[in-house]
């Protein structure tokens, strides 16, 4: 009987299983993951909560085998009816300083549960230091602060996430931490102890230290299988490994040959949809404009498009004089990106405009009275 063996229970792995079920795949489906029941990753840093995608009953109903195991090696498929799909995700980048073992990471359900327990049992105002102010670090700092901790956030930049959100909004969001009671320090960590860290020679006391300096694609299994690996498991447009046609790779661990690696939630879902199309010999999936979001301090922040292509920006401010929307144009004056705070329907509108190649006038982009429904209406 045909089979699909999925390694990894994140959004990519689960979405593939769901897609196959919806497409009436007639073979067997199994998911191997060291953490057991597949769950969504974003809530880990946003709220320290573990949210399974579906109850066990759903997997039983659809005949999907869940195997809690850490797969280090496996046999490669020998026929065109059998598939191995690597959805192995990422692994935390570790600090390379003395005492790094004293810093916790926030990457798995177990990590989130352990940190939630520490914050729940700590005294109000416990000193927490977060190293790294990108996506995970900023979200955890916000969560810890709302739970009553005194948080210090260490960054090597005054604009973390600038490549994703654009320089201007990234700077504003980082500066906003101070207004929420979080102390921010721009500097370099020299060493870590059980109850302190040293930043640029200054000792800072802490009861809890969390490192969130980034992630790397988890490619250990792919390397063990002899697959091509270069900043991810290298695949073609159909998500096939360029080293083996019956091995697919999807999600944050995969990289399409000749392109940068996509590391966001929606891209992982589209990878899974494409993998299902490849397995079912269906039409290729139409990719959408990149979209990313983050929640912090009760703010919802979104970005669409790619700020790496931006040459000039046009901004809108809210009634308090703070940036609300940043539109990015490339060197030809074409709309290629936008980021926004609590933007409502604006993200969907800009995503649609970019997909259609429509660029509103500068006047429309600057005018806060032009809403998402009117934006670009008269553009050609």
CSV table of C-alpha atoms in Angstrom, one decimal:
chain,number,residue,atom,x,y,z
A,1,UNK,CA,0.0,0.0,0.0
A,2,UNK,CA,1.3,3.5,-0.7
A,3,UNK,CA,2.6,5.4,2.3
A,4,UNK,CA,3.7,8.8,3.5
A,5,UNK,CA,5.9,9.0,6.5
A,6,UNK,CA,6.1,12.6,7.9
A,7,UNK,CA,9.0,13.5,10.3
A,8,UNK,CA,7.9,16.5,12.4
A,9,UNK,CA,4.7,17.6,14.0
A,10,UNK,CA,4.8,21.3,13.5
A,11,UNK,CA,2.5,23.4,11.2
A,12,UNK,CA,4.1,21.9,8.1
A,13,UNK,CA,3.9,18.3,9.1
A,14,UNK,CA,0.3,18.6,10.4
A,15,UNK,CA,-0.9,20.6,7.4
A,16,UNK,CA,0.4,18.0,5.0
A,17,UNK,CA,-1.5,15.2,6.9
A,18,UNK,CA,-4.6,17.3,6.8
A,19,UNK,CA,-4.2,18.1,3.1
A,20,UNK,CA,-3.8,14.4,2.3
A,21,UNK,CA,-6.9,13.6,4.2
A,22,UNK,CA,-8.9,16.3,2.4
A,23,UNK,CA,-7.6,15.1,-1.0
A,24,UNK,CA,-8.7,11.5,-0.1
A,25,UNK,CA,-5.2,10.0,-0.2
A,26,UNK,CA,-5.6,6.2,-0.2
A,27,UNK,CA,-2.3,5.2,1.4
A,28,UNK,CA,-1.1,5.1,4.9
A,29,UNK,CA,0.0,8.3,6.8
A,30,UNK,CA,2.3,8.4,9.8
A,31,UNK,CA,3.8,11.3,11.7
A,32,UNK,CA,6.9,10.8,13.8
A,33,UNK,CA,7.8,13.5,16.3
A,34,UNK,CA,9.8,13.4,19.5
A,35,UNK,CA,7.2,15.6,21.2
A,36,UNK,CA,4.1,13.5,20.4
A,37,UNK,CA,0.8,15.2,19.5
A,38,UNK,CA,1.4,17.9,16.8
A,39,UNK,CA,0.9,21.4,18.1
A,40,UNK,CA,1.2,25.0,16.9
A,41,UNK,CA,4.5,26.8,17.7
A,42,UNK,CA,3.5,30.6,17.7
A,43,UNK,CA,1.5,30.4,21.0
A,44,UNK,CA,4.6,29.2,22.8
A,45,UNK,CA,6.2,32.6,22.9
A,46,UNK,CA,3.0,34.6,22.6
A,47,UNK,CA,1.3,33.1,25.7
A,48,UNK,CA,3.5,30.2,26.9
A,49,UNK,CA,0.6,27.9,25.9
A,50,UNK,CA,0.6,24.6,24.1
A,51,UNK,CA,-2.2,24.3,21.5
A,52,UNK,CA,-2.5,21.0,19.7
A,53,UNK,CA,-3.8,21.3,16.1
A,54,UNK,CA,-6.3,18.6,16.6
A,55,UNK,CA,-7.3,16.0,19.2
A,56,UNK,CA,-6.0,12.5,19.1
A,57,UNK,CA,-9.5,11.4,18.0
A,58,UNK,CA,-9.0,13.2,14.7
A,59,UNK,CA,-5.9,11.2,13.9
A,60,UNK,CA,-7.7,8.0,14.9
A,61,UNK,CA,-10.7,8.9,12.7
A,62,UNK,CA,-8.5,9.3,9.6
A,63,UNK,CA,-6.2,6.4,10.3
A,64,UNK,CA,-3.1,8.5,10.9
A,65,UNK,CA,-0.4,6.9,13.0
A,66,UNK,CA,1.2,9.1,15.6
A,67,UNK,CA,4.6,7.9,16.8
A,68,UNK,CA,6.5,9.7,19.5
A,69,UNK,CA,10.1,9.1,18.6
A,70,UNK,CA,13.3,10.9,17.8
A,71,UNK,CA,14.1,9.7,14.3
A,72,UNK,CA,17.9,9.6,13.7
A,73,UNK,CA,17.9,7.4,10.7
A,74,UNK,CA,15.4,5.6,8.4
A,75,UNK,CA,15.2,3.7,5.2
A,76,UNK,CA,14.8,5.8,2.1
A,77,UNK,CA,11.7,5.0,-0.1
A,78,UNK,CA,12.3,2.4,-2.8
A,79,UNK,CA,9.2,2.8,-4.9
A,80,UNK,CA,7.3,5.8,-6.4
A,81,UNK,CA,4.3,5.0,-4.1
A,82,UNK,CA,6.2,5.6,-0.9
A,83,UNK,CA,7.3,9.0,0.4
A,84,UNK,CA,9.4,10.4,3.3
A,85,UNK,CA,8.6,14.0,4.2
A,86,UNK,CA,11.1,15.9,6.4
A,87,UNK,CA,9.3,18.6,8.3
A,88,UNK,CA,12.0,18.9,11.0
A,89,UNK,CA,11.7,22.6,11.6
A,90,UNK,CA,14.4,24.5,13.4
A,91,UNK,CA,16.7,24.2,16.4
A,92,UNK,CA,17.7,27.2,18.7
A,93,UNK,CA,20.9,29.0,18.0
A,94,UNK,CA,23.0,28.6,21.2
A,95,UNK,CA,25.0,31.3,22.8
A,96,UNK,CA,28.7,30.8,22.5
A,97,UNK,CA,29.8,32.4,25.8
A,98,UNK,CA,31.0,31.1,29.2
A,99,UNK,CA,28.1,29.8,31.2
A,100,UNK,CA,25.7,29.6,28.3
A,101,UNK,CA,24.2,26.4,29.9
A,102,UNK,CA,22.5,28.6,32.5
A,103,UNK,CA,20.3,30.3,29.8
A,104,UNK,CA,16.9,28.6,29.1
A,105,UNK,CA,15.6,28.4,25.5
A,106,UNK,CA,12.0,28.8,24.3
A,107,UNK,CA,11.5,26.4,21.4
A,108,UNK,CA,9.3,23.5,22.4
A,109,UNK,CA,6.2,22.7,24.4
A,110,UNK,CA,8.4,21.5,27.3
A,111,UNK,CA,10.3,24.8,27.2
A,112,UNK,CA,7.1,26.8,27.4
A,113,UNK,CA,5.7,24.7,30.2
A,114,UNK,CA,8.9,25.0,32.2
A,115,UNK,CA,9.1,28.8,31.8
A,116,UNK,CA,5.4,29.2,32.6
A,117,UNK,CA,5.9,27.2,35.8
A,118,UNK,CA,8.8,29.3,36.8
A,119,UNK,CA,7.0,32.5,36.3
A,120,UNK,CA,3.8,31.2,38.0
A,121,UNK,CA,5.7,30.2,41.1
A,122,UNK,CA,8.1,33.2,41.3
A,123,UNK,CA,7.5,36.2,43.4
A,124,UNK,CA,5.9,39.2,41.8
A,125,UNK,CA,8.6,41.4,40.3
A,126,UNK,CA,11.0,38.5,39.8
A,127,UNK,CA,14.1,39.6,37.7
A,128,UNK,CA,14.0,38.1,34.2
A,129,UNK,CA,16.7,38.7,31.5
A,130,UNK,CA,15.9,37.9,27.9
A,131,UNK,CA,18.9,37.8,25.5
A,132,UNK,CA,17.7,38.5,22.0
A,133,UNK,CA,15.0,40.9,21.0
A,134,UNK,CA,13.8,39.4,17.8
A,135,UNK,CA,10.4,37.6,17.4
A,136,UNK,CA,10.7,35.1,20.2
A,137,UNK,CA,12.6,37.3,22.6
A,138,UNK,CA,10.3,40.3,22.3
A,139,UNK,CA,7.1,38.1,22.5
A,140,UNK,CA,8.4,36.3,25.6
A,141,UNK,CA,9.6,39.6,27.2
A,142,UNK,CA,6.1,41.0,26.7
A,143,UNK,CA,4.5,37.8,28.1
A,144,UNK,CA,6.7,37.7,31.2
A,145,UNK,CA,6.1,41.4,31.9
A,146,UNK,CA,2.4,40.9,31.8
A,147,UNK,CA,2.8,38.0,34.2
A,148,UNK,CA,4.4,40.4,36.7
A,149,UNK,CA,8.1,39.9,36.1
A,150,UNK,CA,10.7,42.8,35.9
A,151,UNK,CA,12.2,42.2,32.5
A,152,UNK,CA,15.4,43.3,31.0
A,153,UNK,CA,15.8,42.8,27.2
A,154,UNK,CA,19.3,42.5,25.7
A,155,UNK,CA,19.8,43.2,22.0
A,156,UNK,CA,22.7,43.8,19.7
A,157,UNK,CA,20.6,46.3,17.7
A,158,UNK,CA,18.1,49.1,18.3
A,159,UNK,CA,15.9,47.8,15.5
A,160,UNK,CA,15.5,44.0,15.8
A,161,UNK,CA,13.4,42.5,13.0
A,162,UNK,CA,14.3,45.4,10.7
A,163,UNK,CA,14.8,43.0,7.7
A,164,UNK,CA,11.2,41.8,8.2
A,165,UNK,CA,9.3,44.9,9.4
A,166,UNK,CA,11.5,47.7,7.9
A,167,UNK,CA,13.9,49.9,9.9
A,168,UNK,CA,11.4,52.5,11.0
A,169,UNK,CA,8.7,50.3,12.5
A,170,UNK,CA,11.3,48.0,14.0
A,171,UNK,CA,12.9,50.9,15.8
A,172,UNK,CA,9.6,52.1,17.2
A,173,UNK,CA,8.5,48.7,18.4
A,174,UNK,CA,11.8,48.1,20.1
A,175,UNK,CA,11.5,51.5,21.8
A,176,UNK,CA,8.0,50.7,22.9
A,177,UNK,CA,9.3,48.1,25.3
A,178,UNK,CA,10.4,50.9,27.7
A,179,UNK,CA,6.9,52.3,27.8
A,180,UNK,CA,5.7,48.9,28.9
A,181,UNK,CA,8.1,48.7,31.8
A,182,UNK,CA,10.7,46.6,30.1
A,183,UNK,CA,14.3,47.8,30.3
A,184,UNK,CA,16.2,47.5,27.1
A,185,UNK,CA,20.0,47.3,26.7
A,186,UNK,CA,21.9,47.3,23.5
A,187,UNK,CA,25.2,45.4,24.0
A,188,UNK,CA,27.1,42.2,23.9
A,189,UNK,CA,26.8,39.4,26.4
A,190,UNK,CA,30.2,38.4,27.8
A,191,UNK,CA,29.3,35.6,30.1
A,192,UNK,CA,26.4,34.0,32.1
A,193,UNK,CA,26.1,32.7,35.6
A,194,UNK,CA,23.4,30.9,37.5
A,195,UNK,CA,22.0,34.2,38.8
A,196,UNK,CA,23.5,36.9,36.5
A,197,UNK,CA,24.8,37.9,33.2
A,198,UNK,CA,27.6,40.2,32.2
A,199,UNK,CA,26.9,42.6,29.4
A,200,UNK,CA,29.8,44.8,28.1
A,201,UNK,CA,31.5,44.2,31.4
A,202,UNK,CA,28.5,45.1,33.6
A,203,UNK,CA,27.0,42.5,35.9
A,204,UNK,CA,23.2,42.2,35.8
A,205,UNK,CA,21.4,40.0,38.4
A,206,UNK,CA,18.5,37.7,37.3
A,207,UNK,CA,16.5,34.8,38.7
A,208,UNK,CA,15.6,33.6,35.2
A,209,UNK,CA,17.7,34.0,32.0
A,210,UNK,CA,16.3,33.1,28.6
A,211,UNK,CA,18.2,33.1,25.4
A,212,UNK,CA,16.4,33.8,22.1
A,213,UNK,CA,19.1,34.7,19.6
A,214,UNK,CA,17.6,32.9,16.6
A,215,UNK,CA,17.2,29.5,15.1
A,216,UNK,CA,18.9,27.2,12.6
A,217,UNK,CA,17.3,24.7,10.2
A,218,UNK,CA,17.2,21.2,11.7
A,219,UNK,CA,19.0,19.2,9.1
A,220,UNK,CA,20.7,16.4,11.1
A,221,UNK,CA,18.4,13.7,9.8
A,222,UNK,CA,18.8,15.0,6.2
A,223,UNK,CA,22.5,15.0,6.5
A,224,UNK,CA,22.5,11.4,7.9
A,225,UNK,CA,20.4,10.4,4.9
A,226,UNK,CA,23.0,11.9,2.5
A,227,UNK,CA,20.7,14.6,1.2
A,228,UNK,CA,21.9,17.9,-0.1
A,229,UNK,CA,22.0,20.5,2.8
A,230,UNK,CA,22.9,24.1,2.5
A,231,UNK,CA,21.1,26.6,4.8
A,232,UNK,CA,18.3,24.0,4.9
A,233,UNK,CA,17.4,20.9,3.0
A,234,UNK,CA,17.7,21.8,-0.6
A,235,UNK,CA,14.5,21.1,-2.6
A,236,UNK,CA,13.0,21.9,-6.0
A,237,UNK,CA,9.8,23.8,-6.6
A,238,UNK,CA,7.8,20.6,-5.9
A,239,UNK,CA,9.4,20.3,-2.5
A,240,UNK,CA,11.4,17.2,-3.7
A,241,UNK,CA,14.9,16.8,-2.3
A,242,UNK,CA,17.4,17.4,-5.1
A,243,UNK,CA,19.1,14.3,-3.9
A,244,UNK,CA,16.2,11.9,-3.8
A,245,UNK,CA,12.9,12.2,-5.7
A,246,UNK,CA,10.8,10.4,-3.1
A,247,UNK,CA,12.0,12.5,-0.2
A,248,UNK,CA,10.3,15.8,0.3
A,249,UNK,CA,11.2,18.6,2.7
A,250,UNK,CA,8.8,21.3,3.9
A,251,UNK,CA,8.6,24.1,6.4
A,252,UNK,CA,11.5,26.0,8.1
A,253,UNK,CA,14.0,23.2,7.5
A,254,UNK,CA,13.6,23.3,3.7
A,255,UNK,CA,15.0,25.7,1.1
A,256,UNK,CA,14.1,25.9,-2.6
A,257,UNK,CA,17.3,25.7,-4.7
A,258,UNK,CA,18.4,29.2,-5.8
A,259,UNK,CA,16.1,31.0,-3.3
A,260,UNK,CA,16.5,32.2,0.3
A,261,UNK,CA,14.9,30.0,3.0
A,262,UNK,CA,11.4,31.1,3.9
A,263,UNK,CA,10.9,30.9,7.7
A,264,UNK,CA,7.3,31.9,8.5
A,265,UNK,CA,4.1,30.1,9.3
A,266,UNK,CA,2.2,30.7,6.1
A,267,UNK,CA,5.1,29.6,3.9
A,268,UNK,CA,5.2,26.3,5.9
A,269,UNK,CA,1.5,25.7,5.1
A,270,UNK,CA,2.1,26.4,1.4
A,271,UNK,CA,5.0,24.0,1.4
A,272,UNK,CA,2.7,21.4,2.8
A,273,UNK,CA,0.1,22.1,0.3
A,274,UNK,CA,2.7,21.7,-2.5
A,275,UNK,CA,4.0,18.5,-1.0
A,276,UNK,CA,0.5,17.1,-1.0
A,277,UNK,CA,0.1,18.1,-4.7
A,278,UNK,CA,3.4,16.4,-5.5
A,279,UNK,CA,2.3,13.2,-3.7
A,280,UNK,CA,-1.1,13.2,-5.4
A,281,UNK,CA,0.3,14.3,-8.8
A,282,UNK,CA,-1.9,17.4,-8.8
A,283,UNK,CA,-1.4,20.9,-10.2
A,284,UNK,CA,1.3,23.0,-8.5
A,285,UNK,CA,0.2,25.3,-5.7
A,286,UNK,CA,0.0,29.0,-6.4
A,287,UNK,CA,2.3,30.8,-3.9
A,288,UNK,CA,1.1,33.9,-2.1
A,289,UNK,CA,2.8,37.1,-1.1
A,290,UNK,CA,4.8,36.6,2.1
A,291,UNK,CA,2.9,37.4,5.2
A,292,UNK,CA,4.2,37.5,8.8
A,293,UNK,CA,2.7,38.6,12.2
A,294,UNK,CA,3.7,39.0,15.8
A,295,UNK,CA,1.9,39.9,19.0
A,296,UNK,CA,3.4,41.9,21.8
A,297,UNK,CA,2.1,44.2,24.5
A,298,UNK,CA,-1.5,43.7,23.2
A,299,UNK,CA,-0.4,45.0,19.8
A,300,UNK,CA,-0.9,43.0,16.6
A,301,UNK,CA,1.9,43.6,14.1
A,302,UNK,CA,1.8,42.4,10.5
A,303,UNK,CA,4.1,42.6,7.5
A,304,UNK,CA,3.5,41.6,3.9
A,305,UNK,CA,5.9,41.4,1.0
A,306,UNK,CA,9.7,41.6,1.4
A,307,UNK,CA,11.5,44.6,2.9
A,308,UNK,CA,14.8,43.3,1.4
A,309,UNK,CA,13.5,44.7,-1.9
A,310,UNK,CA,12.6,48.2,-0.5
A,311,UNK,CA,14.4,51.3,-1.7
A,312,UNK,CA,12.1,54.0,-0.3
A,313,UNK,CA,9.3,54.1,2.3
A,314,UNK,CA,6.1,56.0,2.8
A,315,UNK,CA,4.7,56.2,6.3
A,316,UNK,CA,1.3,56.8,8.0
A,317,UNK,CA,1.0,57.8,11.7
A,318,UNK,CA,-1.9,57.3,14.1
A,319,UNK,CA,-3.6,60.1,16.1
A,320,UNK,CA,-0.8,59.9,18.7
A,321,UNK,CA,1.8,60.6,16.2
A,322,UNK,CA,3.3,57.1,16.2
A,323,UNK,CA,3.9,55.0,13.1
A,324,UNK,CA,1.0,52.8,12.2
A,325,UNK,CA,1.8,51.8,8.6
A,326,UNK,CA,5.0,51.7,6.6
A,327,UNK,CA,4.7,51.1,2.8
A,328,UNK,CA,7.8,50.0,1.0
A,329,UNK,CA,8.5,50.7,-2.7
A,330,UNK,CA,11.4,49.2,-4.7
A,331,UNK,CA,13.8,51.2,-6.9
A,332,UNK,CA,11.2,51.3,-9.7
A,333,UNK,CA,8.5,52.8,-7.4
A,334,UNK,CA,6.5,49.5,-7.2
A,335,UNK,CA,4.8,48.5,-4.0
A,336,UNK,CA,6.6,45.5,-2.6
A,337,UNK,CA,6.1,45.5,1.2
A,338,UNK,CA,4.2,47.0,4.1
A,339,UNK,CA,4.2,46.7,7.8
A,340,UNK,CA,1.6,47.9,10.2
A,341,UNK,CA,0.4,47.9,13.8
A,342,UNK,CA,-3.2,46.9,14.4
A,343,UNK,CA,-3.8,47.4,10.7
A,344,UNK,CA,-7.1,45.6,10.5
A,345,UNK,CA,-7.9,44.8,6.8
A,346,UNK,CA,-4.8,46.8,5.6
A,347,UNK,CA,-2.5,43.7,5.4
A,348,UNK,CA,-5.0,41.8,3.3
A,349,UNK,CA,-5.4,44.8,1.0
A,350,UNK,CA,-1.7,45.4,0.5
A,351,UNK,CA,-1.2,41.7,0.0
A,352,UNK,CA,-3.7,41.7,-2.8
A,353,UNK,CA,-2.2,44.8,-4.4
A,354,UNK,CA,1.3,43.3,-4.4
A,355,UNK,CA,0.0,40.1,-5.9
A,356,UNK,CA,-1.7,42.0,-8.7
A,357,UNK,CA,1.2,44.3,-9.3
A,358,UNK,CA,-0.8,47.4,-8.4
A,359,UNK,CA,0.9,50.4,-6.8
A,360,UNK,CA,-1.3,53.2,-5.4
A,361,UNK,CA,-0.3,56.8,-5.8
A,362,UNK,CA,2.0,58.4,-3.2
A,363,UNK,CA,-0.9,60.6,-2.2
A,364,UNK,CA,-3.1,57.6,-1.5
A,365,UNK,CA,-0.3,55.8,0.5
A,366,UNK,CA,0.3,58.9,2.6
A,367,UNK,CA,-3.4,59.8,3.3
A,368,UNK,CA,-4.7,58.0,6.5
A,369,UNK,CA,-8.2,58.7,5.3
A,370,UNK,CA,-7.7,56.3,2.4
A,371,UNK,CA,-8.7,53.0,3.9
A,372,UNK,CA,-7.9,49.4,2.7
A,373,UNK,CA,-10.9,49.2,0.5
A,374,UNK,CA,-10.1,52.4,-1.4
A,375,UNK,CA,-6.4,52.0,-1.5
A,376,UNK,CA,-5.2,51.5,-5.1
A,377,UNK,CA,-8.8,51.6,-6.5
A,378,UNK,CA,-7.8,54.0,-9.3
A,379,UNK,CA,-4.3,52.7,-9.9
A,380,UNK,CA,-3.3,51.1,-13.1
